[in-house]
Coordinates of C-alpha atoms in Angstrom, one line a residue:
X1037 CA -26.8 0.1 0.0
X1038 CA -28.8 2.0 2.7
X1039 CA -31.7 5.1 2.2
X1040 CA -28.6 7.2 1.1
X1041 CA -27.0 5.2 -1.5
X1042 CA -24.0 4.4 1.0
X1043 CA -23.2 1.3 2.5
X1044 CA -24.1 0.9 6.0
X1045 CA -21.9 2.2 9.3
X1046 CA -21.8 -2.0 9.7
X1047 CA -20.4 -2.7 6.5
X1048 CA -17.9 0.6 7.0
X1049 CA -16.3 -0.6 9.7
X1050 CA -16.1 -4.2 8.6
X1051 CA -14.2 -2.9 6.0
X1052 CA -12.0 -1.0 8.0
X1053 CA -11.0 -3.7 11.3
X1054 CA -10.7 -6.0 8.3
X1055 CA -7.7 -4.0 6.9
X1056 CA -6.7 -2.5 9.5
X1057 CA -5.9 -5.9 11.2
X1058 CA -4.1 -7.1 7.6
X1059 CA -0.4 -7.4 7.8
X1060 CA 0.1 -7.3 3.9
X1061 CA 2.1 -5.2 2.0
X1062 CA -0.2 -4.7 -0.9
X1063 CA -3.9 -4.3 -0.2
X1064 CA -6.6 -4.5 -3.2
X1065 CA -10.3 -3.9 -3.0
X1066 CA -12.9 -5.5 -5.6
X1067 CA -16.2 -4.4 -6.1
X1068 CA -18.8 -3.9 -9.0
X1069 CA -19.6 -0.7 -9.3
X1070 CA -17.0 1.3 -10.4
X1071 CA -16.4 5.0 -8.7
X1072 CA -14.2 6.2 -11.5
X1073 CA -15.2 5.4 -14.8
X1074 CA -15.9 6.5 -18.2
X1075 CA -19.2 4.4 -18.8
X1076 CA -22.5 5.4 -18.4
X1077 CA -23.2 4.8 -14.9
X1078 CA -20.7 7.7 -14.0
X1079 CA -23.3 10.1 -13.1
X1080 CA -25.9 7.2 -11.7
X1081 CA -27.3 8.3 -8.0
X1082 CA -25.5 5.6 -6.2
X1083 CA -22.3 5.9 -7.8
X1084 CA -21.8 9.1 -6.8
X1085 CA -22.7 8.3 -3.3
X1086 CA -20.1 5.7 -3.2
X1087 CA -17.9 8.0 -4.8
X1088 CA -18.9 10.8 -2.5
X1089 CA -17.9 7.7 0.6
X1090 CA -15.6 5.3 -0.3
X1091 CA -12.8 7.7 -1.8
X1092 CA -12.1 9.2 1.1
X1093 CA -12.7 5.7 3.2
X1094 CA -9.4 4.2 0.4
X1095 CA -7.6 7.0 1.2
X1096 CA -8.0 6.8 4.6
X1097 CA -7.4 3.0 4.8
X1098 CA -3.8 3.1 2.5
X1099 CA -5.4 1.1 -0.7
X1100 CA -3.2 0.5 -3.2
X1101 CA -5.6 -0.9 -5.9
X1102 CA -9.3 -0.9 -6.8
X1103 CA -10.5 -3.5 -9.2
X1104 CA -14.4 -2.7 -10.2
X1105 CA -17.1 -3.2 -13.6
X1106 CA -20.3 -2.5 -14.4
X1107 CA -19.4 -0.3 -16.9
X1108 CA -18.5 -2.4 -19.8
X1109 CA -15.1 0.2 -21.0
X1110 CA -12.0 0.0 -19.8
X1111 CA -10.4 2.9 -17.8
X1112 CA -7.5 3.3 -15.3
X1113 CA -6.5 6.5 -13.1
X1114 CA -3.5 7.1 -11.7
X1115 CA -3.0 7.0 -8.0
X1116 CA -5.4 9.8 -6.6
X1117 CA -6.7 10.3 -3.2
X1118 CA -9.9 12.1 -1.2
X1119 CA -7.5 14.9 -1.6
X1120 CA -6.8 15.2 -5.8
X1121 CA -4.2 13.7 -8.0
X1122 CA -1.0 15.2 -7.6
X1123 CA 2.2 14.5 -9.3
X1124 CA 4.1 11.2 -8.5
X1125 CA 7.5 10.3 -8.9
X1126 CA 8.0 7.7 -11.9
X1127 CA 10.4 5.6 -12.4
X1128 CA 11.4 2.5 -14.8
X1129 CA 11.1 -1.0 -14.4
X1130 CA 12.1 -4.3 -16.5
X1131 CA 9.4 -7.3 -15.4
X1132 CA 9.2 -10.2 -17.5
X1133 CA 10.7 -8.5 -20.7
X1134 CA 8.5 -5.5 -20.3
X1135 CA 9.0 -2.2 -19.7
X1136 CA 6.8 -0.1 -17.1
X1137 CA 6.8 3.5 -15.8
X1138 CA 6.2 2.7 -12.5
X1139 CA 4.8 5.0 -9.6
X1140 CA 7.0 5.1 -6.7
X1141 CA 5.8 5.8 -3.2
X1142 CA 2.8 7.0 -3.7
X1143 CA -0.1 7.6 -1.3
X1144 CA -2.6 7.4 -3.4
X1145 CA -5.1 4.4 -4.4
X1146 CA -5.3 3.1 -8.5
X1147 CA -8.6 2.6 -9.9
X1148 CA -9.5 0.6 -12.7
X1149 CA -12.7 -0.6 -14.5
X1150 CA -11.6 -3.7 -16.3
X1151 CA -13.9 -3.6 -19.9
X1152 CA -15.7 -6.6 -20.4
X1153 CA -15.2 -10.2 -21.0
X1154 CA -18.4 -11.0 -22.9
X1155 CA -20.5 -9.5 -25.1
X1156 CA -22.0 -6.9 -23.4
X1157 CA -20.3 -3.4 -24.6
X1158 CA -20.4 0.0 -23.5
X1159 CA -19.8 3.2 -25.5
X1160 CA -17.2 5.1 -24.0
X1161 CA -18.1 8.6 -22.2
X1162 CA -16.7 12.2 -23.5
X1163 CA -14.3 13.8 -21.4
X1164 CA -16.8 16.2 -21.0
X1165 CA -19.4 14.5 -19.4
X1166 CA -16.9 12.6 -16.7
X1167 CA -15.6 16.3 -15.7
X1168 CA -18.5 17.2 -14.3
X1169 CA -17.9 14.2 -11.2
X1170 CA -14.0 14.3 -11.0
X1171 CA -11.2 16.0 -12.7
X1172 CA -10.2 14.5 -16.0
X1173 CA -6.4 14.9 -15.0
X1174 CA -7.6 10.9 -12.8
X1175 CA -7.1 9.5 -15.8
X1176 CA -3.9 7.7 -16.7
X1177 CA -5.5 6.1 -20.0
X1178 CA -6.4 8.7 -22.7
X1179 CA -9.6 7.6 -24.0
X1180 CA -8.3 7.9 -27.4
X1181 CA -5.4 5.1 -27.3
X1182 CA -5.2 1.7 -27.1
X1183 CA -7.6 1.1 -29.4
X1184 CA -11.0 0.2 -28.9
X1185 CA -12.2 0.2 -25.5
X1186 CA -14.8 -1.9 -25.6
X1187 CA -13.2 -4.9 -26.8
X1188 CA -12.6 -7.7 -24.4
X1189 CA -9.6 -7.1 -22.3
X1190 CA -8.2 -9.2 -19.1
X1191 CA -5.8 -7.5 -17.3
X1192 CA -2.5 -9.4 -15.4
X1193 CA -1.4 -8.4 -11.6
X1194 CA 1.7 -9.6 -10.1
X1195 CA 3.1 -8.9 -6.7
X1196 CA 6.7 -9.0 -6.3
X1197 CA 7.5 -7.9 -2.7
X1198 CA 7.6 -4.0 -3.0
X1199 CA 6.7 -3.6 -6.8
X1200 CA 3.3 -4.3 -8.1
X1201 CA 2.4 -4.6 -12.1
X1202 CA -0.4 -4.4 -14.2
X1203 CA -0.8 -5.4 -17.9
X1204 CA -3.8 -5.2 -19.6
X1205 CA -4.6 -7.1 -22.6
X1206 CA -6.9 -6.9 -25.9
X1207 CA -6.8 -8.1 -29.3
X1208 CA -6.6 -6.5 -32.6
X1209 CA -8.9 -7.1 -35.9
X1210 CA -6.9 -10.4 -36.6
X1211 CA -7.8 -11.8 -33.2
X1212 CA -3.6 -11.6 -31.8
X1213 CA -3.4 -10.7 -28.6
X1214 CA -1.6 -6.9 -27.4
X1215 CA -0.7 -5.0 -24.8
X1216 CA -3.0 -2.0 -24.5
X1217 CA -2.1 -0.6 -21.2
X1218 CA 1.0 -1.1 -18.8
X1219 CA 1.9 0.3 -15.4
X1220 CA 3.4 -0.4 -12.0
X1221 CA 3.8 0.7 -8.2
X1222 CA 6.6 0.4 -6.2
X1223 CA 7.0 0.9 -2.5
X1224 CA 9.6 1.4 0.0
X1225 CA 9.4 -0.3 3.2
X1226 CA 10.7 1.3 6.3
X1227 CA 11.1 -0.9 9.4
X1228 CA 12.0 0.0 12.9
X1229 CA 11.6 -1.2 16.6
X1230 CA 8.6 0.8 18.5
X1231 CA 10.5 2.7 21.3
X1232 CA 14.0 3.2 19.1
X1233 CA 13.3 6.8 18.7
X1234 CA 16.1 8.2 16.7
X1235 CA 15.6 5.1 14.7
X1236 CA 19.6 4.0 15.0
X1237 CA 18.5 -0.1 16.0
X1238 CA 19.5 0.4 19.5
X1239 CA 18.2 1.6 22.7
X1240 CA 19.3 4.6 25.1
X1241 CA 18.4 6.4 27.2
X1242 CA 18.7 9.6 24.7
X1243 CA 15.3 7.3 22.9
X1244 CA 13.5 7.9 26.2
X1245 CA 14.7 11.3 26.6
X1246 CA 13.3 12.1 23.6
X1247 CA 9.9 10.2 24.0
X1248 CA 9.4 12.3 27.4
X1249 CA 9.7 15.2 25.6
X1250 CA 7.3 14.9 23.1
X1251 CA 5.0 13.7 25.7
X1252 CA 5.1 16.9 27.7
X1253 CA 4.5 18.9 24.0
X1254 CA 8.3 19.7 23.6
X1255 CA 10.2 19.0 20.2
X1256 CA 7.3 18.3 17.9
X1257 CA 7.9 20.4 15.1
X1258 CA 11.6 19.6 14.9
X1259 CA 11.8 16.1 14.8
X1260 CA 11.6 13.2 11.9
X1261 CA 7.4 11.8 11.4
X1262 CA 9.4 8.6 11.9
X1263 CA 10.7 9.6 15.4
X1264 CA 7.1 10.0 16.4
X1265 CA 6.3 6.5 15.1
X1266 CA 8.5 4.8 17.1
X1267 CA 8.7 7.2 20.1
X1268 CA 4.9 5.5 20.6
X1269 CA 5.8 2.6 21.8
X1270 CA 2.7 0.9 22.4
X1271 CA 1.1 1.9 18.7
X1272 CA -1.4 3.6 20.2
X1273 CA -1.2 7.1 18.2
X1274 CA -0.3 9.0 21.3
X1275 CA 3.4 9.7 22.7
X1276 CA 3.0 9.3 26.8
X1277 CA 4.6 8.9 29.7
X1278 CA 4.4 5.6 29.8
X1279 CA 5.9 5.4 26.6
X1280 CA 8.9 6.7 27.7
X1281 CA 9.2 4.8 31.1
X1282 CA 8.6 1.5 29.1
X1283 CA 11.7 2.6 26.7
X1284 CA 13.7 4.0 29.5
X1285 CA 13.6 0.6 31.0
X1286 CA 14.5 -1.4 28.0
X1287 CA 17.5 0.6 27.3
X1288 CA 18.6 -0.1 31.0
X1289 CA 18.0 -3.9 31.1
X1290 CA 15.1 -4.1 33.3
X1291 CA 12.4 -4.9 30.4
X1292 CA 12.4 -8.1 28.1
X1293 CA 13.5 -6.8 24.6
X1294 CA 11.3 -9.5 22.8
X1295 CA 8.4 -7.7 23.7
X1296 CA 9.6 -4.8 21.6
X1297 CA 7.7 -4.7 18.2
X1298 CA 9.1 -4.5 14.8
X1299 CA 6.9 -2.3 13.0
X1300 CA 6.9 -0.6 9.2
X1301 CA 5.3 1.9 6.7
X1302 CA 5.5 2.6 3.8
X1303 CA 7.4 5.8 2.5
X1304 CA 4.0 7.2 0.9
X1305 CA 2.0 6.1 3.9
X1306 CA 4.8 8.2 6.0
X1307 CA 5.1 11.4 3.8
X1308 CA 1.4 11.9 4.2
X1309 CA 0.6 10.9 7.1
X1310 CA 1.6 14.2 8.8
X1311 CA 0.4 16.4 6.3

């Protein structure tokens, strides 16, 4: 960490070309310290800092899950962003036997602080005390269930395509193993070719027309935030002239379709993104 209890402009943008160069569908971050917790360290000088950078950095970078410690309690939010925690479509899955409320399309980024796997416990903080760093409506796992929190839990992650599930695990006073906590996220993947703006799979010169016009500031406010994805055909966040030439000639022949990208986002990543 630097004089400011940040990490460094270098490590920053690591970070960021790293993922922003990832093709994956699900993207998770690990790191020690955790930025949402209900240990002690919540109110520690660099924590906050991190908090104060790196939840508006997930945000901005689409991370679906953080996986942290140093805090030796278990805790888990639901999704949240730089922005709050707002309310998230739920919806129920069957993986494996077990049941999960899943969140669907979401745009915000799960945190979780994973207890401890040795012997080193923490007591859990008051609700009090973590409301004075973040609202207490983060939380997804009401300190007062699952049992005892500072047991040794292991949590289980599986990636299937578009759904995502996490189990997490502890044992009672008879050593069995339970289930103390249990959630999911699903996503909906949108595909479509860069340059088929009205997103039908085909090109025409209406796709064109329609690119030209939001590159001269026309039709902005009265078309789809997909439209404006795929109107850019070069993925460079701006609709130009050139964007529309380049589609104008592929709907006529005159430009090698295989050049044409398939791109996709995800429906949370597309609801916000224009926000």
């Amino acid at each position: 960490l630097d004089e400011n209890n940040e990490l460094s402009a270098g490590q920053v943008n690591w970070m960021r070309e790293d993922i922003e160069q990832s093709d994956a569908d699900w993207i998770i971050v690990q790191m020690h310290k955790s930025i949402y917790s209900k240990g002690s360290h919540v109110g520690d000088d660099d924590v906050c800092a991190l908090r104060n950078q790196l939840s508006e950095l997930f945000t901005e970078l689409d991370i679906d899950l953080v996986l942290s410690g140093h805090d030796h309690v278990y805790m888990r939010t639901q999704p949240v962003s730089y922005y709050g925690a707002g309310n998230h479509e739920t919806v129920t899955i069957t993986r494996d036997g077990i049941e999960y409320e899943a969140y669907a399309d979401t745009d915000g980024t799960m945190f979780v602080s994973s207890a401890t796997s040795g012997v080193k416990k923490y007591n859990p903080a008051e609700l009090s005390e973590t409301a004075e760093y973040f609202p207490n409506y983060y939380y997804d796992f009401p300190i007062e269930e699952g049992g005892d929190l500072k047991n040794a839990m292991f949590s289980a992650i599986t990636v299937d395509g578009t759904t995502l599930t996490f189990t997490a695990y502890t044992y009672d006073d008879n050593g069995a193993l339970y289930i103390c906590d249990k959630t999911a996220l699903t996503k909906t993947k949108i595909e479509f070719m860069s340059g088929d703006a009205d997103v039908d799979g085909t090109f025409t010169p209406a796709d064109a027309r329609t690119a030209l016009r939001l590159a001269v500031g026309l039709d902005w406010k009265t078309v789809s935030d997909l439209t404006l994805l795929a109107a850019d055909f070069n993925g460079d966040g701006n609709i130009g002239v050139d964007d529309a030439r380049r589609i104008l000639r592929c709907s006529v022949g005159l430009s090698d379709l295989e050049l044409v990208e398939i791109r996709k986002i995800f429906k949370g990543e597309l609801d916000s993104r224009y926000e």
